[in-house]
Short mmCIF file of C-alpha atoms and ligand atoms in Angstrom, two decimals:
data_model
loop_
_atom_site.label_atom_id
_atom_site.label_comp_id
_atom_site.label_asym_id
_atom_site.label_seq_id
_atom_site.Cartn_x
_atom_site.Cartn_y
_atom_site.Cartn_z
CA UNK A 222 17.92 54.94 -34.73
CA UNK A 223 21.08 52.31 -34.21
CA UNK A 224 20.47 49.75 -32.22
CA UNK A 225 22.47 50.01 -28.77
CA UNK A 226 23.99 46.69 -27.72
CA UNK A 227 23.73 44.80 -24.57
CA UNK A 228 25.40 41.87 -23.17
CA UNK A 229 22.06 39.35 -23.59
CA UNK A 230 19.83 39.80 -26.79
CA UNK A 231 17.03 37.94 -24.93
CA UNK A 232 15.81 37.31 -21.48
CA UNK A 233 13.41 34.48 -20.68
CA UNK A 234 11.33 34.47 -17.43
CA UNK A 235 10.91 31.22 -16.49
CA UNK A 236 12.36 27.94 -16.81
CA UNK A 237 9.73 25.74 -17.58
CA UNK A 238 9.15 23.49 -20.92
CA UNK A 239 8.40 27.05 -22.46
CA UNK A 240 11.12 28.81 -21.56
CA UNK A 241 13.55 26.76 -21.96
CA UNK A 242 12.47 25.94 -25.48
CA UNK A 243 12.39 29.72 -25.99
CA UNK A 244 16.29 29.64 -24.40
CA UNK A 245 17.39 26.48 -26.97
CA UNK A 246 15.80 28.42 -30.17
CA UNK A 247 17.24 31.79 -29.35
CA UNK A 248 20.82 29.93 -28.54
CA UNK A 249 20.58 28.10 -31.83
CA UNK A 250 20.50 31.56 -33.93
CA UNK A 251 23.87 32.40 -32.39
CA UNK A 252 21.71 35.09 -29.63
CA UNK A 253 23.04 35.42 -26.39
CA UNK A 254 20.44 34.75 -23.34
CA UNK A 255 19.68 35.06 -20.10
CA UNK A 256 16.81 32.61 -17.69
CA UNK A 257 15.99 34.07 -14.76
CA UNK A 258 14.39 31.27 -12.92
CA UNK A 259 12.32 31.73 -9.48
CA UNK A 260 12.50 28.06 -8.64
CA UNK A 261 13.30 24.72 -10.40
CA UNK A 262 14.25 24.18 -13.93
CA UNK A 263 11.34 22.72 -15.59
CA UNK A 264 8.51 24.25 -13.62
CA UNK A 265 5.18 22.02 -13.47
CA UNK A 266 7.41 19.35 -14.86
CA UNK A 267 8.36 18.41 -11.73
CA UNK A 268 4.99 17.65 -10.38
CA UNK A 269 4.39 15.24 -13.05
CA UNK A 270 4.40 11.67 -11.62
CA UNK A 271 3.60 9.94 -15.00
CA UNK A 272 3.96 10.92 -18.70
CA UNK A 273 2.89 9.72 -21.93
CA UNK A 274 2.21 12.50 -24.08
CA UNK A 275 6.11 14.11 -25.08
CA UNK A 276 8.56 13.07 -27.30
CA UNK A 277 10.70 10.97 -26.09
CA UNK A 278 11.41 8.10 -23.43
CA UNK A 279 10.14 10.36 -20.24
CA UNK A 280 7.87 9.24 -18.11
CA UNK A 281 7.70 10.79 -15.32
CA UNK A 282 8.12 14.78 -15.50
CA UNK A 283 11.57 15.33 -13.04
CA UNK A 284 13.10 12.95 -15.79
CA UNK A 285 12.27 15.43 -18.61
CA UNK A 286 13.05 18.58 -15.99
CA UNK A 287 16.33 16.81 -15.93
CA UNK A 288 16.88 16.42 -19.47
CA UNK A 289 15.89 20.51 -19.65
CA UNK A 290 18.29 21.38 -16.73
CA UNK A 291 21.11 19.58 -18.79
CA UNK A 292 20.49 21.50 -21.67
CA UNK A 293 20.47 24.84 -20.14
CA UNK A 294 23.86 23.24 -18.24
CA UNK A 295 25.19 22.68 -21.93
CA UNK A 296 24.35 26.07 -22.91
CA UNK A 297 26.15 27.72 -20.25
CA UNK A 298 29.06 25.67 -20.17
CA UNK A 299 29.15 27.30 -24.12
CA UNK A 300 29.25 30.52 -23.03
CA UNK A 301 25.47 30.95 -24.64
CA UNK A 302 23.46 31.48 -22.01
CA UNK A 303 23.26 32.21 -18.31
CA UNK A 304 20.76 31.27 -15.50
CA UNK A 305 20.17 33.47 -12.58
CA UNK A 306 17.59 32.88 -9.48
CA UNK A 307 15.19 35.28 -9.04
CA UNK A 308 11.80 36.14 -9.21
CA UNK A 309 11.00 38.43 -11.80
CA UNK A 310 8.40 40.78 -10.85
CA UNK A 311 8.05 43.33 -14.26
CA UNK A 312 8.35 43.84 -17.38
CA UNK A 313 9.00 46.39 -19.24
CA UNK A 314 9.00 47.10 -23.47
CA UNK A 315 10.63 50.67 -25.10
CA UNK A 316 11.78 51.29 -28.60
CA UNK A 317 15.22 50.27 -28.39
CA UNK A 318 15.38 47.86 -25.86
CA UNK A 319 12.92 45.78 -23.01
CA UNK A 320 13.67 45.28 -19.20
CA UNK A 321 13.01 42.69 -16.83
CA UNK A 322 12.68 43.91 -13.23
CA UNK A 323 13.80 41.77 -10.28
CA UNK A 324 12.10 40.95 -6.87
CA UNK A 325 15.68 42.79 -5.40
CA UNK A 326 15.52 45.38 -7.27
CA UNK A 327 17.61 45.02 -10.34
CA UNK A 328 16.74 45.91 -13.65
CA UNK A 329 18.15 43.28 -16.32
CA UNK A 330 18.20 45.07 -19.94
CA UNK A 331 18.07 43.07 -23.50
CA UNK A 332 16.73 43.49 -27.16
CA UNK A 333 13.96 41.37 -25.66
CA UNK A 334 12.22 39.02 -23.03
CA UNK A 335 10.69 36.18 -23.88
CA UNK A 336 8.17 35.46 -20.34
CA UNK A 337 6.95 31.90 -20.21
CA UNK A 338 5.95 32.00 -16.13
CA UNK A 339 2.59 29.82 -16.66
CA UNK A 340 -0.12 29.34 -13.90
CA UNK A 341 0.36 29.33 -10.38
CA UNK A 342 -2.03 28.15 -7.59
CA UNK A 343 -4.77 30.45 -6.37
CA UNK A 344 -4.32 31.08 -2.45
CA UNK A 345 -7.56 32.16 -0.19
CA UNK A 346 -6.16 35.94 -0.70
CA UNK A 347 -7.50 35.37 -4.37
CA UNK A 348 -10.88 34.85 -3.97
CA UNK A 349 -14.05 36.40 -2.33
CA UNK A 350 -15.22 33.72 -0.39
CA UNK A 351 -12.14 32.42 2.35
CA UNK A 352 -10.76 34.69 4.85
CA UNK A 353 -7.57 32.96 6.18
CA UNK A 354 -4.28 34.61 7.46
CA UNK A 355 -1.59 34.36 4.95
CA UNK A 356 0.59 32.78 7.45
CA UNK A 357 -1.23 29.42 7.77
CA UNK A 358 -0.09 26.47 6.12
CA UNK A 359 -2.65 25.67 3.42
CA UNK A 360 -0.91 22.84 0.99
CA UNK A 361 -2.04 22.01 -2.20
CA UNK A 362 -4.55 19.53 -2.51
CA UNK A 363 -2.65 18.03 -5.76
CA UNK A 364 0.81 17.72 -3.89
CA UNK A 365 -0.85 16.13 -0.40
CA UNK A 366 0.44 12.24 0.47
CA UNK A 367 -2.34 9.77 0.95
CA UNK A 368 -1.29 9.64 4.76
CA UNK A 369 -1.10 14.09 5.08
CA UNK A 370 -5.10 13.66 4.36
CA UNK A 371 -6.74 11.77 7.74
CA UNK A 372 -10.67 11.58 8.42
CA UNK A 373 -10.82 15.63 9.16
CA UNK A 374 -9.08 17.05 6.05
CA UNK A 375 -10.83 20.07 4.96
CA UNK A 376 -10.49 20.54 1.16
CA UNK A 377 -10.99 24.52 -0.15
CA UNK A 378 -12.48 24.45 -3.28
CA UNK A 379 -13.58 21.73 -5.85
CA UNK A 380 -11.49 22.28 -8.81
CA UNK A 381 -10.70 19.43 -11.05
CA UNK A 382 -7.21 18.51 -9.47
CA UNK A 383 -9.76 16.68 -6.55
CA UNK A 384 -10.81 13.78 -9.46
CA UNK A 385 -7.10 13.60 -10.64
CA UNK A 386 -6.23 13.22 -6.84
CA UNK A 387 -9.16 10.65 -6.01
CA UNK A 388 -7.91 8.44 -8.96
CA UNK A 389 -4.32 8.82 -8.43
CA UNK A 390 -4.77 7.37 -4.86
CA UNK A 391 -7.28 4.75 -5.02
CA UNK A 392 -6.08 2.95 -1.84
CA UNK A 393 -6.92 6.15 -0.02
CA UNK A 394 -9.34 5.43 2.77
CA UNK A 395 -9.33 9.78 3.68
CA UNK A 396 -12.87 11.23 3.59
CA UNK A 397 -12.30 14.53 2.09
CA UNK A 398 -14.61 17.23 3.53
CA UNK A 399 -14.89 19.19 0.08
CA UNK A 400 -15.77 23.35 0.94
CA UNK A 401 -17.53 24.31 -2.41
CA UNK A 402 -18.90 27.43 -3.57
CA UNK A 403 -21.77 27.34 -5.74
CA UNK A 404 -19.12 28.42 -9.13
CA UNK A 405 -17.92 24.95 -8.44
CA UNK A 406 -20.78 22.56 -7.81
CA UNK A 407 -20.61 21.59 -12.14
CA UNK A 408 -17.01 20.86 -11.20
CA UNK A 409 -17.44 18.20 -8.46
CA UNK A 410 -20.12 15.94 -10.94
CA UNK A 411 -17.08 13.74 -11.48
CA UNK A 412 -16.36 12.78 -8.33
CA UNK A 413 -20.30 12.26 -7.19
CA UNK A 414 -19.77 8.82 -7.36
CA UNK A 415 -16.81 8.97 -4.90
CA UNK A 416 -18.08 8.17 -1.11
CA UNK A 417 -14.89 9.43 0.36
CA UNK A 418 -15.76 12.91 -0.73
CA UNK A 419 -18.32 14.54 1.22
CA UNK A 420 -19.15 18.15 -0.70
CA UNK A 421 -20.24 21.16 1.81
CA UNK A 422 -21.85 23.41 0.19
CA UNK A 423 -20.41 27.11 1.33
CA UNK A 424 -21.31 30.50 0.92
CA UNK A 425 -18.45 31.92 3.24
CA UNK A 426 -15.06 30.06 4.83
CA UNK A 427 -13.17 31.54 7.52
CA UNK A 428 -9.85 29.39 8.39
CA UNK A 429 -7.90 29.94 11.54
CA UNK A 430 -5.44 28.09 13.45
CA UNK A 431 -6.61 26.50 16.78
CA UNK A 432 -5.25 28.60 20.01
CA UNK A 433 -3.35 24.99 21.11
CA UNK A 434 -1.68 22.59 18.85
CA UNK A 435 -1.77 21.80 15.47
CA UNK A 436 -5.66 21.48 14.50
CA UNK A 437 -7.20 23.88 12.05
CA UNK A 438 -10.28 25.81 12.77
CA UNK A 439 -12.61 26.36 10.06
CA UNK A 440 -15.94 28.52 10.35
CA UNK A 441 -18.38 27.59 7.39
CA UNK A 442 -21.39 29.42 6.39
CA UNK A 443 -23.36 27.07 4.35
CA UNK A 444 -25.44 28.59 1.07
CA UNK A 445 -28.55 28.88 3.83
CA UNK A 446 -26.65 31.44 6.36
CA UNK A 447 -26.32 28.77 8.60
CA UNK A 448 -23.10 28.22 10.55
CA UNK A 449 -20.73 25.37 11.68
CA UNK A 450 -17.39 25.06 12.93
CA UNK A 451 -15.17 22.10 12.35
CA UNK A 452 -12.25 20.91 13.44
CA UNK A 453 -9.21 19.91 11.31
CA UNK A 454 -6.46 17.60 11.11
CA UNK A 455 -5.35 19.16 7.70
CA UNK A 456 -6.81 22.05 5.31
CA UNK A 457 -5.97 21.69 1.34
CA UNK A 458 -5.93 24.15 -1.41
CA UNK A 459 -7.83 23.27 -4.30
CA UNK A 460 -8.57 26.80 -5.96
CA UNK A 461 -7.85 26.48 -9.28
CA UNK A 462 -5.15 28.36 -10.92
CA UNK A 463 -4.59 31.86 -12.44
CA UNK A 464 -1.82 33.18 -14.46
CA UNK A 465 1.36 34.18 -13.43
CA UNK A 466 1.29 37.84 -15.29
CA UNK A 467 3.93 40.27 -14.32
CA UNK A 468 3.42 43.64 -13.83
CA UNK A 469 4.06 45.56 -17.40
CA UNK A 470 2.11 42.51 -19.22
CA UNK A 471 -1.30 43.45 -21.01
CA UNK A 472 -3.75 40.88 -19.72
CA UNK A 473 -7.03 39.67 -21.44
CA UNK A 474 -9.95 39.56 -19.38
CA UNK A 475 -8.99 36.03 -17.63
CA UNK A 476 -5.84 37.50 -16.45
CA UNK A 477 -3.87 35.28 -19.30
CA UNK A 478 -1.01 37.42 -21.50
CA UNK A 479 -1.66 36.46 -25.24
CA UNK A 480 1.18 37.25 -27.27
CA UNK A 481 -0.60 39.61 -29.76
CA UNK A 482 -1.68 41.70 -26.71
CA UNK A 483 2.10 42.79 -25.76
CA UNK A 484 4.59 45.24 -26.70
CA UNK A 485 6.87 44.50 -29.34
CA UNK A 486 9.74 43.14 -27.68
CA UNK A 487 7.74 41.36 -25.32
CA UNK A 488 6.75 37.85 -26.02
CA UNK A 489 4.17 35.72 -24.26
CA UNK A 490 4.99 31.51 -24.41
CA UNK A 491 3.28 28.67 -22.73
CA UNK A 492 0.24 28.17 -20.14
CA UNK A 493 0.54 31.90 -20.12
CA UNK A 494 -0.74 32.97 -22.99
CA UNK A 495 -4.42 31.16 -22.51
CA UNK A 496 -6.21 29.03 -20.85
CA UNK A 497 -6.48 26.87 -23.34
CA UNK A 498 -4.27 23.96 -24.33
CA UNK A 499 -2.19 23.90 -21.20
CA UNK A 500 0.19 21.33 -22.24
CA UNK A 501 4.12 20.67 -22.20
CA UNK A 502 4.71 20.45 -26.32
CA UNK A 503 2.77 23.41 -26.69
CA UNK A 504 4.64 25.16 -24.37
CA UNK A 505 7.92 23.86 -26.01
CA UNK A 506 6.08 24.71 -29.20
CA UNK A 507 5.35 28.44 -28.17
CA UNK A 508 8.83 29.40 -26.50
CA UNK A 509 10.61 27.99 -29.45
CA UNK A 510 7.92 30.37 -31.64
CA UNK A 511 8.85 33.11 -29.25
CA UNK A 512 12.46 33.08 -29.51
CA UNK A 513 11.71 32.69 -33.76
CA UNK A 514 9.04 35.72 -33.95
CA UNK A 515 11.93 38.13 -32.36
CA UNK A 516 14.38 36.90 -34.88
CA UNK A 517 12.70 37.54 -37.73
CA UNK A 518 10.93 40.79 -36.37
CA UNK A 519 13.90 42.39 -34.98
CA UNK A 520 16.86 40.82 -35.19
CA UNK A 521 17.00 40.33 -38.98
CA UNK A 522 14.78 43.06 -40.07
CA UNK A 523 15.25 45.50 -37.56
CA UNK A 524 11.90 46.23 -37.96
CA UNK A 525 11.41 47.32 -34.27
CA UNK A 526 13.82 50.22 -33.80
C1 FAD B 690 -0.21 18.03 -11.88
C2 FAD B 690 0.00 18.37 -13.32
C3 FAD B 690 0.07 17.37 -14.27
C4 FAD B 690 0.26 17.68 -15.63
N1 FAD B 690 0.35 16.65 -16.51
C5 FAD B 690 0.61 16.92 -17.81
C6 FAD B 690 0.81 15.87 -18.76
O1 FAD B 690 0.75 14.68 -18.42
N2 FAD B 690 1.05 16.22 -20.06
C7 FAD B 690 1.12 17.53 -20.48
O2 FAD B 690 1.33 17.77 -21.67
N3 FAD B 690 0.95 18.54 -19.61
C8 FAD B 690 0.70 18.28 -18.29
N4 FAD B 690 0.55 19.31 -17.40
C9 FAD B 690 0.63 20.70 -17.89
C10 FAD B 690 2.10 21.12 -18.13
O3 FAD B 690 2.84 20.84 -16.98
C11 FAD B 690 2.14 22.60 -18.47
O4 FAD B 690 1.33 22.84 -19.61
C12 FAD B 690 3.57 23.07 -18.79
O5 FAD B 690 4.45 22.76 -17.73
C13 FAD B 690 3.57 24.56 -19.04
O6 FAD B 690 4.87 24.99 -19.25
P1 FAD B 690 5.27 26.52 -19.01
O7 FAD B 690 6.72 26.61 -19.33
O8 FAD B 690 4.32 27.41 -19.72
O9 FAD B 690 4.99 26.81 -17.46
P2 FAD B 690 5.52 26.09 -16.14
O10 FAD B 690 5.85 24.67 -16.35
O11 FAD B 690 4.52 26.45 -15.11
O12 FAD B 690 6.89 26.85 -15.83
C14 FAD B 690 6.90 28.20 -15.42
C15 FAD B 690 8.24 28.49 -14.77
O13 FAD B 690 8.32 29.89 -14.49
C16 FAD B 690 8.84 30.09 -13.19
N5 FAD B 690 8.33 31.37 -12.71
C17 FAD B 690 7.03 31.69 -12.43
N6 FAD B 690 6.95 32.96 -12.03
C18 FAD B 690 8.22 33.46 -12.09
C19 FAD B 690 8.78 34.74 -11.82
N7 FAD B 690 8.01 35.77 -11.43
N8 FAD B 690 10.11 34.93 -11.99
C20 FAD B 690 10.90 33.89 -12.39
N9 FAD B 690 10.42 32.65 -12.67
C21 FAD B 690 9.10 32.45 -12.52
C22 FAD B 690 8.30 28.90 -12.40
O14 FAD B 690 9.09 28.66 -11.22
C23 FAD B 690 8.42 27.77 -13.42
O15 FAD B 690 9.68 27.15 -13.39
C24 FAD B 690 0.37 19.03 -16.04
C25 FAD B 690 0.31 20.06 -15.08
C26 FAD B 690 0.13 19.74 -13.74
C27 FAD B 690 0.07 20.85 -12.71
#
């Protein structure tokens, strides 16, 4: 079977330190590509207020987003490569070529997609303990200011981002009413020592916003069946994370896409693929591998159609 031939050789989902190292490799062996991008160049990057463990003089991560967003610029400018907004919301592998759907609608065709969309933030809707409209404004604990988190902030969940947050703002006087289920009580041992975190142990959470202005009602049911109701200046997310998978990816049984689990011209790059090592030069690492495993797969062996 010939090859048919498309206008892009290789779509990458998602800009981050994966992607965009998948977008640089496949560029460099003369492919053309495409990024769709939902958001920023340089994904988590941008949430990364210091640095020390990259290449290079960054130190904070919007410096090395930066750096990213210039090389994609450079690309384009080339003629190499092109970056559209949009979400992606498939994927799609057949023998002669793989798809990318859009949130709109549109189906963007190549020889392959490289999808490096990493982890996103679990909302209540995720789990099977917090009933909360969709519609109410529940930030992330790891982006809130010092001064968004007053003496009733209600924290959902104990992940590990609550430490990291403690630590980061050690002039914070905020007493952080922590809602834990009993999966995360081995989490919050490193904060015990911490007396602005008071831990409330939950069973059941119901969050709803207060019929006048801006306070937050929240309805616990404690481990006991007991009840309370608090009122709150400010409710966080602090859920954890799960993968961003797209529909058409084979998942493993945490949700995460390894790259030996897909179809042949669909490759897996970055947080991703596992939950383990979740950092940014194995993400650069294993977009650049991406981009390489397609060449010499397909593109110079043709062993795919
Ligand atoms: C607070 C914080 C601090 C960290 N500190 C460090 C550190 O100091 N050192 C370190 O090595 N690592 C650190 N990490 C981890 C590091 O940021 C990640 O390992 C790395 O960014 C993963 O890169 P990625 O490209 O796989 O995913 P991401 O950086 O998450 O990028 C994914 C990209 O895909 C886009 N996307 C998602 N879904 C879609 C879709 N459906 N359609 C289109 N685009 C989509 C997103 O908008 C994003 O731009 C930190 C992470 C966090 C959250």
């Amino acid at each position: 079977m010939s090859t048919p031939s498309f206008d892009t050789d290789v779509l990458v989902v998602g800009a981050g330190p994966a992607g965009v190292a998948a977008a640089l490799m496949a560029t460099s062996l003369n492919m053309k590509v495409l990024v769709v991008e939902a958001d920023s160049v340089g994904g988590k990057l941008q949430t990364i207020g210091a640095l020390e463990n990259v290449s290079g003089n960054w130190t904070t991560g919007p410096q090395l987003a930066e750096a990213l967003a210039a090389d994609l610029a450079r690309l384009e400018q080339a003629g190499r490569c092109s970056l559209v907004r949009s979400r992606a919301v498939g994927v799609k592998g057949h023998s002669d070529r793989a798809e990318a759907l859009l949130a709109d609608g549109q189906v963007l065709t190549a020889q392959a997609v490289v999808v490096g969309t990493g982890v996103t933030a679990m909302t209540p809707a995720d789990t099977d303990w917090i009933s909360a409209a969709p519609s109410l404004p529940l930030p992330p604990l790891w982006r809130a200011k010092p001064e968004q988190a007053g003496p009733r902030t209600y924290v959902l969940g104990g992940d590990r981002p609550l430490g990291t947050w403690l630590r980061a703002h050690p002039q914070s006087t905020a007493t952080l009413h922590v809602l834990a289920p009993a999966t995360d009580d081995y989490k919050l041992a490193e904060v015990s020592g911490d007396d602005r975190v008071r831990v409330v142990p939950v069973s059941h959470v119901a969050v709803s916003q207060a019929r006048h202005g801006t306070d937050i009602i929240v309805d616990v049911e404690n481990r006991g069946g007991e009840r309370s109701t608090y009122v709150a200046t400010a409710v966080l997310s602090n859920l954890g994370n799960r993968p961003a998978a797209l529909e058409g990816l084979a998942v493993d049984e945490g949700g995460y896409c390894p790259p030996e689990m897909q179809h042949p011209r669909i490759f897996t790059a970055g947080d991703l693929r596992s939950g383990r090592f979740q950092r940014i030069t194995t993400a650069q690492g294993s977009g650049a591998e991406a981009a390489l495993a397609y060449y010499y797969t397909t593109a110079i062996q043709g062993q795919l159609v």
